[in-house]
mmCIF file of C-alpha atoms in Angstrom:
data_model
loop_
_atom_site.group_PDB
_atom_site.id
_atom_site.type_symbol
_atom_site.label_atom_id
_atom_site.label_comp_id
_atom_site.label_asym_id
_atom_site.label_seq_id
_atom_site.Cartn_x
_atom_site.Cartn_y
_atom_site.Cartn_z
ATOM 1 C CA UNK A 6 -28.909 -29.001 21.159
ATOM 2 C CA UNK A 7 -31.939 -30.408 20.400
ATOM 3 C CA UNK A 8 -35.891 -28.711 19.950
ATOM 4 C CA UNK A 9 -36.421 -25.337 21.045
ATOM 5 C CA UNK A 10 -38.685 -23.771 23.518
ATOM 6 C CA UNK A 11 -41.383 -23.229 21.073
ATOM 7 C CA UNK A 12 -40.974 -26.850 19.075
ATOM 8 C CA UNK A 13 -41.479 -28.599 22.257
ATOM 9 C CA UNK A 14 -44.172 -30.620 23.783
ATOM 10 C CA UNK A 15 -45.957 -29.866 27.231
ATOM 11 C CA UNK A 16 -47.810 -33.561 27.843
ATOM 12 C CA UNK A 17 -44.099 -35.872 28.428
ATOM 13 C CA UNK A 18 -42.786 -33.246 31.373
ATOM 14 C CA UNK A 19 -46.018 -33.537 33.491
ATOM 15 C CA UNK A 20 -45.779 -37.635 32.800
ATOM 16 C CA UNK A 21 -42.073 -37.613 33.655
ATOM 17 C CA UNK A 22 -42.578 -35.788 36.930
ATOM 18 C CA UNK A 23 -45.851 -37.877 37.502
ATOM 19 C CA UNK A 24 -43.925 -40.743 37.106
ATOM 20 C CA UNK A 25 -40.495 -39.943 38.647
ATOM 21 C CA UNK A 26 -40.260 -42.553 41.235
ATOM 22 C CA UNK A 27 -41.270 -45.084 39.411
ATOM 23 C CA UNK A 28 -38.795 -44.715 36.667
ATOM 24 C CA UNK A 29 -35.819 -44.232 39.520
ATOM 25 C CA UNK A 30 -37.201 -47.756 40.904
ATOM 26 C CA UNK A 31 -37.088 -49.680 38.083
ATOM 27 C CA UNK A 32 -33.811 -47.686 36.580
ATOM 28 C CA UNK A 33 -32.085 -48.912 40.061
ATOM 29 C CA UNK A 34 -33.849 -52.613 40.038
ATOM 30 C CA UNK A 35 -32.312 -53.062 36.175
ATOM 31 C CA UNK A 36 -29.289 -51.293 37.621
ATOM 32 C CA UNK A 37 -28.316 -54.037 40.232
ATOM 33 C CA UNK A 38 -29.082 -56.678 38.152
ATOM 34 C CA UNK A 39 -26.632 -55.548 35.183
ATOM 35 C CA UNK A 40 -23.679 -53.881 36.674
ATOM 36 C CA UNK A 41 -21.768 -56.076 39.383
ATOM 37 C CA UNK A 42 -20.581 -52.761 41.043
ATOM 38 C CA UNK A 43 -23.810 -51.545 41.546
ATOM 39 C CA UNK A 44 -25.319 -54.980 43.342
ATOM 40 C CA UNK A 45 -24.258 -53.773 46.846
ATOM 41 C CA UNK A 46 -24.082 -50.155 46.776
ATOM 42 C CA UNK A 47 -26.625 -48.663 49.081
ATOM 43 C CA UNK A 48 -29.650 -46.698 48.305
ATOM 44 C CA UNK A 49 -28.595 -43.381 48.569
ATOM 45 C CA UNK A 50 -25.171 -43.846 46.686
ATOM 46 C CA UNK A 51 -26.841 -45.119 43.737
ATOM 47 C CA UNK A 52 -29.748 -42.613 43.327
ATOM 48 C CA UNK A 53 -26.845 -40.046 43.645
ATOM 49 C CA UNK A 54 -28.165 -36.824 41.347
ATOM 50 C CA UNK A 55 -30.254 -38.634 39.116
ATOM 51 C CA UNK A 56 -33.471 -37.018 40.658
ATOM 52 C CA UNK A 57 -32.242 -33.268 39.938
ATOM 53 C CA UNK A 58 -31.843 -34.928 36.436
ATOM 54 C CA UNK A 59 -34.998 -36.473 35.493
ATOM 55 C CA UNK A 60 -36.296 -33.057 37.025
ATOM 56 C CA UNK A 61 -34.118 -30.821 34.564
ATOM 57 C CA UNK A 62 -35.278 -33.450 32.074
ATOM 58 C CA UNK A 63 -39.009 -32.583 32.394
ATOM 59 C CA UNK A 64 -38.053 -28.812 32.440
ATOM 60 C CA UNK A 65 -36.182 -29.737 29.256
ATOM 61 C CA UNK A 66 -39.319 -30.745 27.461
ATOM 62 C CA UNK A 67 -41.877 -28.527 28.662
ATOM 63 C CA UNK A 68 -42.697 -25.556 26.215
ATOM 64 C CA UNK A 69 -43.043 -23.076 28.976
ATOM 65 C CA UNK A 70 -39.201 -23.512 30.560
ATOM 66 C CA UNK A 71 -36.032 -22.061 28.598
ATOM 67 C CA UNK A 72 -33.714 -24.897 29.325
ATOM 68 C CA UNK A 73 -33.135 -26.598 25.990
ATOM 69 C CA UNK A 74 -31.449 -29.689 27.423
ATOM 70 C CA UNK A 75 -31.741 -31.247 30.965
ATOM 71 C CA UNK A 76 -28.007 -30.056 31.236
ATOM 72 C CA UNK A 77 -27.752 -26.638 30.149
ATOM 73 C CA UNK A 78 -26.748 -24.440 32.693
ATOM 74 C CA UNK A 79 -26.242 -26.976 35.357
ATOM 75 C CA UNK A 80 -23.288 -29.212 36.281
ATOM 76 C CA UNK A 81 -25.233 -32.107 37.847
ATOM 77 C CA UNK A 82 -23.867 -34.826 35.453
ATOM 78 C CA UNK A 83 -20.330 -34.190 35.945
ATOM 79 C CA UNK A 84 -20.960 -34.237 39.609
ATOM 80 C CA UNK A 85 -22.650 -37.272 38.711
ATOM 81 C CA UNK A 86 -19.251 -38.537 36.902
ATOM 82 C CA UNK A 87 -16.863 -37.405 39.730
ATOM 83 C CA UNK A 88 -18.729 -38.753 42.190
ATOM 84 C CA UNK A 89 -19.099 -41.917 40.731
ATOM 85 C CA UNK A 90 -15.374 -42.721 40.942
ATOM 86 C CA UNK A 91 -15.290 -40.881 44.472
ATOM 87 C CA UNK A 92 -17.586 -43.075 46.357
ATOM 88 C CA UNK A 93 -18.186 -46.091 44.239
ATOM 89 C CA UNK A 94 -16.459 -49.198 42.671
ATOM 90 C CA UNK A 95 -18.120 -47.999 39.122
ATOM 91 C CA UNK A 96 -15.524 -48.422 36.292
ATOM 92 C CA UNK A 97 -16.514 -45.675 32.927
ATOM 93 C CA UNK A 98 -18.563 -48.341 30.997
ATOM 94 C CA UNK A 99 -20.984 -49.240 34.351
ATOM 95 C CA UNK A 100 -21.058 -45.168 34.277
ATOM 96 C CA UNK A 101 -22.158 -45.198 30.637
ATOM 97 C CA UNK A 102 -24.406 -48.466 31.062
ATOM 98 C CA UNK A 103 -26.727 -46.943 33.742
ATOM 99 C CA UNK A 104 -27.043 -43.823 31.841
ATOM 100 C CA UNK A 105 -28.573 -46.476 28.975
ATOM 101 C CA UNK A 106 -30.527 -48.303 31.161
ATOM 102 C CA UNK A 107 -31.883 -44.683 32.219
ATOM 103 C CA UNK A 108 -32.615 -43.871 28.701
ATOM 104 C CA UNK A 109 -34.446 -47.194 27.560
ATOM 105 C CA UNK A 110 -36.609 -47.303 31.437
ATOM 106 C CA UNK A 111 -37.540 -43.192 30.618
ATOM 107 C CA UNK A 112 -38.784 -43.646 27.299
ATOM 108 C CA UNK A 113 -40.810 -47.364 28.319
ATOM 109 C CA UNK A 114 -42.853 -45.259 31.166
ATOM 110 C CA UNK A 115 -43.476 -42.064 29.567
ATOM 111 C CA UNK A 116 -44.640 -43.539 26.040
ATOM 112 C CA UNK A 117 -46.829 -46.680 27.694
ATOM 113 C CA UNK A 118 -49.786 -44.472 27.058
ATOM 114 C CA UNK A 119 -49.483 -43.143 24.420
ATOM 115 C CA UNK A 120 -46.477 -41.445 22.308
ATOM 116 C CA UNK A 121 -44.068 -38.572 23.156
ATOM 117 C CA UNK A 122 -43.970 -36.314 20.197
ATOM 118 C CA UNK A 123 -40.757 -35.938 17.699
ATOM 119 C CA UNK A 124 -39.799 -33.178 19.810
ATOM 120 C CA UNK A 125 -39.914 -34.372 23.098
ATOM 121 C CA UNK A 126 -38.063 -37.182 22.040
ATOM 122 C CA UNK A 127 -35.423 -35.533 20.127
ATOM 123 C CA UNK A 128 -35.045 -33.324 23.448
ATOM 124 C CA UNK A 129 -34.734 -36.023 25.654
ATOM 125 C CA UNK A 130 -32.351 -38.076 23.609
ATOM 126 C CA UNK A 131 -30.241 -34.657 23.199
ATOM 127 C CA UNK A 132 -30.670 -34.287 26.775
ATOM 128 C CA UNK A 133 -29.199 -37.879 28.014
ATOM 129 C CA UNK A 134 -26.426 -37.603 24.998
ATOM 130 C CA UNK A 135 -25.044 -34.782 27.003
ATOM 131 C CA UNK A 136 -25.713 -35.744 30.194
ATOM 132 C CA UNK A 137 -23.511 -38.983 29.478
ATOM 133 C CA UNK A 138 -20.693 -36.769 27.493
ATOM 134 C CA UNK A 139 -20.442 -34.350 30.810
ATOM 135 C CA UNK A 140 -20.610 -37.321 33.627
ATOM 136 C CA UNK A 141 -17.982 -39.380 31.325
ATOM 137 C CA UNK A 142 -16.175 -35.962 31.727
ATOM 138 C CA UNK A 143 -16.591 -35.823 35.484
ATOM 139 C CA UNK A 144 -15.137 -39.366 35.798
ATOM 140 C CA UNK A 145 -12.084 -38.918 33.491
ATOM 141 C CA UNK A 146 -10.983 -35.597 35.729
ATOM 142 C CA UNK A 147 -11.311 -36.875 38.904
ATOM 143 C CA UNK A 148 -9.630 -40.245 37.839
ATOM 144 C CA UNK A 149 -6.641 -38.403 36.498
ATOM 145 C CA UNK A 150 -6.890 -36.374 40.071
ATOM 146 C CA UNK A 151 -6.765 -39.348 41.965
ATOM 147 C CA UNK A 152 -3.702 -40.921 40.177
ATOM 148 C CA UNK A 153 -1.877 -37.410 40.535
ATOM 149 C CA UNK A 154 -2.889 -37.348 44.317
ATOM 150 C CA UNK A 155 -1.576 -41.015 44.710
ATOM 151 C CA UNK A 156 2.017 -40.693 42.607
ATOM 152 C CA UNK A 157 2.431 -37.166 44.705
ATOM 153 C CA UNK A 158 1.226 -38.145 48.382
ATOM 154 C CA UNK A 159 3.543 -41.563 47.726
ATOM 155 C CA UNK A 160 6.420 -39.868 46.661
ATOM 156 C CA UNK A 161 6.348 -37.714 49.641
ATOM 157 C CA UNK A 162 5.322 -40.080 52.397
ATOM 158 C CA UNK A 163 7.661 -42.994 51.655
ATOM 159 C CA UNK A 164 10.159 -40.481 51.648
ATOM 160 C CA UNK A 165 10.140 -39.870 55.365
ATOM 161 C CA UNK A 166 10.811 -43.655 56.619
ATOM 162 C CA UNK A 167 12.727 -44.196 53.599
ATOM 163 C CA UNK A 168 15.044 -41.373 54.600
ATOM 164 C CA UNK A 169 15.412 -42.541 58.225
ATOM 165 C CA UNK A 170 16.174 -45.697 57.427
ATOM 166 C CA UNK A 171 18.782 -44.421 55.526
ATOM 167 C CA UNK A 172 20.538 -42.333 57.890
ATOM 168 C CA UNK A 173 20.214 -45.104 60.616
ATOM 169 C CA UNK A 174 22.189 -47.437 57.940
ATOM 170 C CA UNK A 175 24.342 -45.093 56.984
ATOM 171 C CA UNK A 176 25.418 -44.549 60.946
ATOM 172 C CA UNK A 177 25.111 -48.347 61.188
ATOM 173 C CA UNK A 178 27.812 -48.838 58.472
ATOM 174 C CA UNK A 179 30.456 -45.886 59.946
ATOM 175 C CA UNK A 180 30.377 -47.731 63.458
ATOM 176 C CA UNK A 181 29.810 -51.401 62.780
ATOM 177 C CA UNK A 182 30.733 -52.445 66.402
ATOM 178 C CA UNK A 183 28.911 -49.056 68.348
ATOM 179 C CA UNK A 184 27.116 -49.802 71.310
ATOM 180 C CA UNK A 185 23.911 -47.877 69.524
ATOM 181 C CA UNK A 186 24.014 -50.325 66.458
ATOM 182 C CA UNK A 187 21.026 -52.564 67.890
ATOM 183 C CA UNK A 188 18.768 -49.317 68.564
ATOM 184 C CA UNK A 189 19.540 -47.833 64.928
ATOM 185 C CA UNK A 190 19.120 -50.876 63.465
ATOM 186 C CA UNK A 191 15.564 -51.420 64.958
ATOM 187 C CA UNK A 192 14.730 -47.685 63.832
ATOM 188 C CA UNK A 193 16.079 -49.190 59.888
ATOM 189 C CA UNK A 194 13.600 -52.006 60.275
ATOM 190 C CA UNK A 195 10.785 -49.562 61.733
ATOM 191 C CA UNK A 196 11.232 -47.344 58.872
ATOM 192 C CA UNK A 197 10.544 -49.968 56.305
ATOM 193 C CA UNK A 198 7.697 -51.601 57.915
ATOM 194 C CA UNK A 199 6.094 -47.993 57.819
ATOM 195 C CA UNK A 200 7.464 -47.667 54.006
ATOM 196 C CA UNK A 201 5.510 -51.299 53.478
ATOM 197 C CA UNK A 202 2.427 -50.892 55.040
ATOM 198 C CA UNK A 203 2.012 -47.760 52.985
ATOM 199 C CA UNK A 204 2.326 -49.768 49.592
ATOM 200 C CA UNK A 205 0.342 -52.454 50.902
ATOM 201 C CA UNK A 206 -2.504 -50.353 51.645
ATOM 202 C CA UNK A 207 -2.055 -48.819 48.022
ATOM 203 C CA UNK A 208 -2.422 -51.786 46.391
ATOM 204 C CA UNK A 209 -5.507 -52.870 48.907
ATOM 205 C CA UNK A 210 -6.680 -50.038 47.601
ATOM 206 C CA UNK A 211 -6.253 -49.770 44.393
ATOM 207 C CA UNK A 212 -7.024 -53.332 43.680
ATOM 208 C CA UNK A 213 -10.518 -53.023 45.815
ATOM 209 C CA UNK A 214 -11.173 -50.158 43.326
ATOM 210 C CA UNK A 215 -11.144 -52.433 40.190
ATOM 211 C CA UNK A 216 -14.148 -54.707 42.478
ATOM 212 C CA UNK A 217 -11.867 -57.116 43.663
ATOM 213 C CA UNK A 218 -10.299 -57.865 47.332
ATOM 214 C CA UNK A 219 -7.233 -58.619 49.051
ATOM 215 C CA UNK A 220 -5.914 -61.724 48.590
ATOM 216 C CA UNK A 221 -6.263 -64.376 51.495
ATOM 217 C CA UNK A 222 -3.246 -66.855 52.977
ATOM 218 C CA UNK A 223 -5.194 -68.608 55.386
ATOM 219 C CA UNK A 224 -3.919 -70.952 58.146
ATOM 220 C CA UNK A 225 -5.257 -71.965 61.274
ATOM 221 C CA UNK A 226 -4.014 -69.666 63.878
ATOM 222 C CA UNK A 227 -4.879 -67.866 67.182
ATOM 223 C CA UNK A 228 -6.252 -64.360 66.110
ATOM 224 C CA UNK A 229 -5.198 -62.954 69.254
ATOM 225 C CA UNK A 230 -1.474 -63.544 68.403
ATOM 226 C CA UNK A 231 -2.075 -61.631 64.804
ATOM 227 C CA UNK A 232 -3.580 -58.459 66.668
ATOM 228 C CA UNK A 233 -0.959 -58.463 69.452
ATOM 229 C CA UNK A 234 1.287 -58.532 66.384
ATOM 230 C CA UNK A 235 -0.422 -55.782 65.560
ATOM 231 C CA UNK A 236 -0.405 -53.529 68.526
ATOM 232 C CA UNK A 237 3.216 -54.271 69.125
ATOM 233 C CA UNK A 238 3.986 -52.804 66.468
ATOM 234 C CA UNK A 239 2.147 -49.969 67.032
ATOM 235 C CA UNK A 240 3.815 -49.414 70.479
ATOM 236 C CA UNK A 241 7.271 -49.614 68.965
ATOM 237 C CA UNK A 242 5.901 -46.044 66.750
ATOM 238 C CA UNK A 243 3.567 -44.629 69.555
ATOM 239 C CA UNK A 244 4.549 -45.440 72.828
ATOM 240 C CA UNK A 245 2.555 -47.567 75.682
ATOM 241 C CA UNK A 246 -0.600 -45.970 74.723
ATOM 242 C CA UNK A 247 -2.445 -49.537 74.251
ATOM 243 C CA UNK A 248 -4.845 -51.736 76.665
ATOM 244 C CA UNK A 249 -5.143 -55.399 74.720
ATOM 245 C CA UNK A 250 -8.145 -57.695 75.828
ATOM 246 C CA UNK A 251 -8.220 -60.811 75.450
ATOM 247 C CA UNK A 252 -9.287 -63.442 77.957
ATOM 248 C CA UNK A 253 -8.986 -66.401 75.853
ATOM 249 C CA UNK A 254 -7.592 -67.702 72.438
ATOM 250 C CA UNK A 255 -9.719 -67.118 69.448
ATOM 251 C CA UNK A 256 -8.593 -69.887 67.026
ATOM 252 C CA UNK A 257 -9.627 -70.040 63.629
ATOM 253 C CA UNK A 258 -8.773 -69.932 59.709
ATOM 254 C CA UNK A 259 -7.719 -66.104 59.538
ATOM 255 C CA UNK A 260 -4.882 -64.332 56.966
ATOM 256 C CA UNK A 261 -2.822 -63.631 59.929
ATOM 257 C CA UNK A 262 -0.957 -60.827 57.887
ATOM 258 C CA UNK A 263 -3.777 -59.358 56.534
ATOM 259 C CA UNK A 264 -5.958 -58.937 59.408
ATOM 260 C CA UNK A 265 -2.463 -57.713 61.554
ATOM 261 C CA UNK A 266 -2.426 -54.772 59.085
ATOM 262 C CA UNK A 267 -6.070 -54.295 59.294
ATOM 263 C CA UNK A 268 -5.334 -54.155 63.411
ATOM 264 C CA UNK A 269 -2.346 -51.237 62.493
ATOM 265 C CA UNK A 270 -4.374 -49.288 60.502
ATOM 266 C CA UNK A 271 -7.310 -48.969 62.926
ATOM 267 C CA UNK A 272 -4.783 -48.043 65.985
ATOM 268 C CA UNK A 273 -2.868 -45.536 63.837
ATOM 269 C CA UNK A 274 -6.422 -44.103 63.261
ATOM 270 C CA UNK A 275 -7.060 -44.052 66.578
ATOM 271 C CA UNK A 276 -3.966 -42.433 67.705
ATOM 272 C CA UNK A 277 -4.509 -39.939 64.938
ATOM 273 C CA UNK A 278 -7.802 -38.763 65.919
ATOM 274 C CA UNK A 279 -8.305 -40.013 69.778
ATOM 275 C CA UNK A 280 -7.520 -37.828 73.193
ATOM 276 C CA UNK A 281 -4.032 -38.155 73.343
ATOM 277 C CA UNK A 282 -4.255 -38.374 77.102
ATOM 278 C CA UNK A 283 -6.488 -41.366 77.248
ATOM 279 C CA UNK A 284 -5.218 -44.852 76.166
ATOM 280 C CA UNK A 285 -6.600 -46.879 73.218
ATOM 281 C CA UNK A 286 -8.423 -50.348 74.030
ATOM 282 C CA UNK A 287 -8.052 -53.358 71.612
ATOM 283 C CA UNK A 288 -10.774 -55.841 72.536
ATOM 284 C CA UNK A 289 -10.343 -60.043 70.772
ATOM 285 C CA UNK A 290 -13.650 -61.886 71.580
ATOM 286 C CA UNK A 291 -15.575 -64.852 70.130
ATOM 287 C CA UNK A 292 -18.938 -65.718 69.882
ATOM 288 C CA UNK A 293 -21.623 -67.735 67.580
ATOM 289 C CA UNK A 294 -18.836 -69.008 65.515
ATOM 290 C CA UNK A 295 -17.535 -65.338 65.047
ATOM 291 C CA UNK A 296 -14.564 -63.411 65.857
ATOM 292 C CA UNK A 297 -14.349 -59.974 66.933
ATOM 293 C CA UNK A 298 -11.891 -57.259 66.919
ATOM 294 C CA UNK A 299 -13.068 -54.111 68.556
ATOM 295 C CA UNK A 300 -10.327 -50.818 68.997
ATOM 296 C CA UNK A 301 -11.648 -47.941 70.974
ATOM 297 C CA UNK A 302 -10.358 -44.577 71.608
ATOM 298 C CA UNK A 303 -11.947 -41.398 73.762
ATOM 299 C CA UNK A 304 -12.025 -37.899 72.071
ATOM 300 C CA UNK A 305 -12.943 -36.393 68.824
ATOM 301 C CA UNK A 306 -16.303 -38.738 67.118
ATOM 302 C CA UNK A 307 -17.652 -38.943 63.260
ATOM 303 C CA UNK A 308 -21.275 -37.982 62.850
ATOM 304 C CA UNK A 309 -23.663 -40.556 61.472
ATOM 305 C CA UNK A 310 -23.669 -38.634 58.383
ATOM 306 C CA UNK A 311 -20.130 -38.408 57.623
ATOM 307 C CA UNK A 312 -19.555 -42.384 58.518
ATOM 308 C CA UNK A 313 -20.551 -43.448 54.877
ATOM 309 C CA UNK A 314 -17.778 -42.188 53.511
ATOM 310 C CA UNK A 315 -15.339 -43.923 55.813
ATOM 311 C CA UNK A 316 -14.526 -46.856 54.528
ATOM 312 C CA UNK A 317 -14.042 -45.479 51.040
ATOM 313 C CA UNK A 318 -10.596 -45.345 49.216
ATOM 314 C CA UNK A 319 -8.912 -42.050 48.885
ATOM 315 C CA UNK A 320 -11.710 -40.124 51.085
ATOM 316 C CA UNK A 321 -10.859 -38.127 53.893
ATOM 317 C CA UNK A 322 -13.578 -36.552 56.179
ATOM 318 C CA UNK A 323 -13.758 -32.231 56.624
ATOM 319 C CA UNK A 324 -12.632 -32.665 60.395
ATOM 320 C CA UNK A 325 -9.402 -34.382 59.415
ATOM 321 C CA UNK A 326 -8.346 -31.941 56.403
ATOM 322 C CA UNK A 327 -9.105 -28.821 58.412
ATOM 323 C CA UNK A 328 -7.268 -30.110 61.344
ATOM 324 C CA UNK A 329 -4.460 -31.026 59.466
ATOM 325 C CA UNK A 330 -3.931 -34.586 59.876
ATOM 326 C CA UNK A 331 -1.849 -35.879 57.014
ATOM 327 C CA UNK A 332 -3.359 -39.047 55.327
ATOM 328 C CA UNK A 333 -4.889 -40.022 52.054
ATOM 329 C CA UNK A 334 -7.614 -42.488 52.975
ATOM 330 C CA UNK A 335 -6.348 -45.725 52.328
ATOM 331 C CA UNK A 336 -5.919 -47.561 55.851
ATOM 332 C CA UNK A 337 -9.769 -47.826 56.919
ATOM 333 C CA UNK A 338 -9.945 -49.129 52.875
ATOM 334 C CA UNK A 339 -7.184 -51.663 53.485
ATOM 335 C CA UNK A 340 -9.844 -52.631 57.112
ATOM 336 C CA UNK A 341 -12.847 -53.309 55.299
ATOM 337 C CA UNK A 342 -11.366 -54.697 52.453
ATOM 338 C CA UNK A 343 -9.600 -57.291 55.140
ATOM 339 C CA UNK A 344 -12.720 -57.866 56.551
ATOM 340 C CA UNK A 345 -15.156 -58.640 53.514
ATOM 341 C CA UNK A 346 -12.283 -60.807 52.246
ATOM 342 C CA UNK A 347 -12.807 -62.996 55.453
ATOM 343 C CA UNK A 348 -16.754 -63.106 54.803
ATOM 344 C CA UNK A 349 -16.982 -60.229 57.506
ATOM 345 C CA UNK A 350 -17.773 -56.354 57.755
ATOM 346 C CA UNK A 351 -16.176 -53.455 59.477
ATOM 347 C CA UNK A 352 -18.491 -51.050 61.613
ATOM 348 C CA UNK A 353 -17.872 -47.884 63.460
ATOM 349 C CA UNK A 354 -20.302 -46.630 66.637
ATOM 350 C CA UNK A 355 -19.161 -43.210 67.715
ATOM 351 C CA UNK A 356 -21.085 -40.652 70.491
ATOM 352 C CA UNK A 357 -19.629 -37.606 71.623
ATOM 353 C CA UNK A 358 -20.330 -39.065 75.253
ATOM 354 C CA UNK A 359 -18.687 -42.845 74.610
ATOM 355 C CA UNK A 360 -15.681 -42.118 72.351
ATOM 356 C CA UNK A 361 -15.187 -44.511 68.757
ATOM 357 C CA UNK A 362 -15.195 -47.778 68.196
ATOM 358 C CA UNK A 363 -14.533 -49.630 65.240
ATOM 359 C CA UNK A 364 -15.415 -53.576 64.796
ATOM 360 C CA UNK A 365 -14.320 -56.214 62.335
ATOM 361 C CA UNK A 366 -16.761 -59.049 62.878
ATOM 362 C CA UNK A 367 -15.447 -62.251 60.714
ATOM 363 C CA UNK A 368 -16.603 -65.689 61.228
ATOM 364 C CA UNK A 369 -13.806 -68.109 62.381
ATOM 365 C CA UNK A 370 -13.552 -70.203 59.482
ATOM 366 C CA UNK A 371 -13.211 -68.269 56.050
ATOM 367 C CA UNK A 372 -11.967 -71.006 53.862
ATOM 368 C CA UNK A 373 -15.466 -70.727 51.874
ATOM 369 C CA UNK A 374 -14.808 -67.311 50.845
ATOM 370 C CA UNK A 375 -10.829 -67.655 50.002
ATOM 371 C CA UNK A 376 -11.597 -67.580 45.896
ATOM 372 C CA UNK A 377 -13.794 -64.807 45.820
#
């Protein structure tokens, strides 16, 4: 458990808190540099809990605080853990690596005057022992969560088109020559697009989780044939609910299929959480050398602060659990996925006053990127 209250030192707290942004700067600058997932993780994700821990950690070695180890009593480095596989691409050795990198940047700044004593540093090394043993923890449950959430919320969402394909067969095969065969064979093929962009988007998903991206089969091709693709689709499911712009071709190198599911995902969205009473507006422009897709809806809008976590695998925001909407986070994955495959991004700009809009912004040509 490491020294006691009365073994330990007083000097290495006051130097760690002295020194506390320092040792977060160059822990995140040694960070980026050695662990790929970490490179383009912002800021804020990466910093995560670690300054609640470096304070518990000068607590931990100051004679005049009962906590015997940064950890005790606390569950900031499981939180660290779950939140790790939550919100980042971090796989359990990057999780154990930066933890490491932690340990050797702590003990370079605090001893660069002059020593910590055998009991500070058996209390920090105690300290960051557990701390990596509980986070490691943290990951592990919430990774075992996450594949029980995906095998359950599969099995019972490819069960509905599944099913109605089914039926529609079944009624299909009892009256071969009915004048209703063409409409129940268009709900059959309906069903098992729905059942395949579901998989799809679980293996965008899953895939984008182990730091890679969707594959690309490029061809030249007008993008504004791939989204109206897209949107017809979505009629087909929803009803005439969609205004498509597009006063010109937009002709590029594109993954026509790819970027139509992207297109499917973000109207589904949009019909999920938009005024039902107000139609949806699909915008294909060009400019610079870059295409644009823009979908817009009117009604409900994300605050700035939740918007982070939208383009994260398996993460849903409050508004959309309590208000029932079924989902498990994967189609605004499967966008941004799509649109960092093409060399692009995916953006969101939502006001109470303007409605939601989401943007893919791609440049027209993405051969350059199609090994990455």
């Amino acid at each position: 458990m490491g020294a006691t209250a009365q073994g330990k030192g007083s000097g290495g707290g006051a130097r760690l808190l002295a020194n506390k942004e320092r040792i977060l700067a160059l822990w995140e600058e040694r960070l980026r540099q050695e662990v790929s997932a970490a490179a383009g993780e912002s800021h804020a994700l990466l910093i995560d809990t670690l300054p609640v821990l470096l304070r518990q950690l000068a607590e931990a070695v100051s004679s005049q605080h009962p906590r015997r180890t940064a950890t005790e009593g606390s569950t900031i480095a499981e939180e660290h853990g779950s939140e790790r596989v939550r919100v980042t691409h971090f796989r359990l050795n990057d999780l154990i690596t930066e933890y490491m990198l932690l340990r050797e940047v702590l003990f370079a700044v605090l001893e660069e005057s002059e020593p910590l004593s055998a009991a500070e540093r058996n209390t920090l090394n105690a300290s960051l022992d557990q701390a990596i043993a509980e986070a490691c923890t943290g990951y592990v449950l919430v990774n075992e969560g996450l594949r029980e959430q995906v095998f359950a919320t599969l099995t019972h969402d490819l069960r509905g088109p599944l099913s109605a394909a089914k039926v529609n067969a079944g009624l299909i095969l009892r009256q071969p020559s009915g004048e209703q065969v063409p409409r129940w064979a268009a709900r059959v093929a309906d069903s098992i697009d729905r059942a395949d962009r579901l998989v799809q988007n679980l293996l965008d998903a899953m895939h984008m989780r182990m730091g890679g991206r969707p594959a690309l089969s490029l061809e030249a091709c007008d993008l504004v044939d791939a989204v109206r693709q897209g949107v017809e689709n979505q009629q087909a499911e929803h009803g005439e609910r969609f205004v498509l712009v597009a006063p010109e071709p937009v002709w590029g190198c594109f993954a026509p299929e790819l970027l139509r599911r992207a297109v499917e995902n973000l109207v589904s969205n949009a019909v999920k959480y938009g005024a039902s009473s107000r139609p949806i507006t699909i915008t294909v422009r060009q400019g610079h050398g870059r295409a644009f897709i823009l979908v817009h809806n009117h009604g409900s809008y994300i605050p700035a602060a939740q918007q982070a976590r939208l383009f994260q695998a398996f993460q849903r925001l409050p508004g959309a659990e309590a208000g029932g909407k079924r989902g498990w986070g994967l189609g605004l994955a499967q966008v941004r996925g799509a649109a960092e495959a093409h060399g692009g991004s995916i953006s969101v700009d939502s006001l109470p006053e303007r409605g939601t809009t989401f943007t893919i912004d791609i440049p027209k040509d993405a051969p350059p990127l199609k090994d990455i």
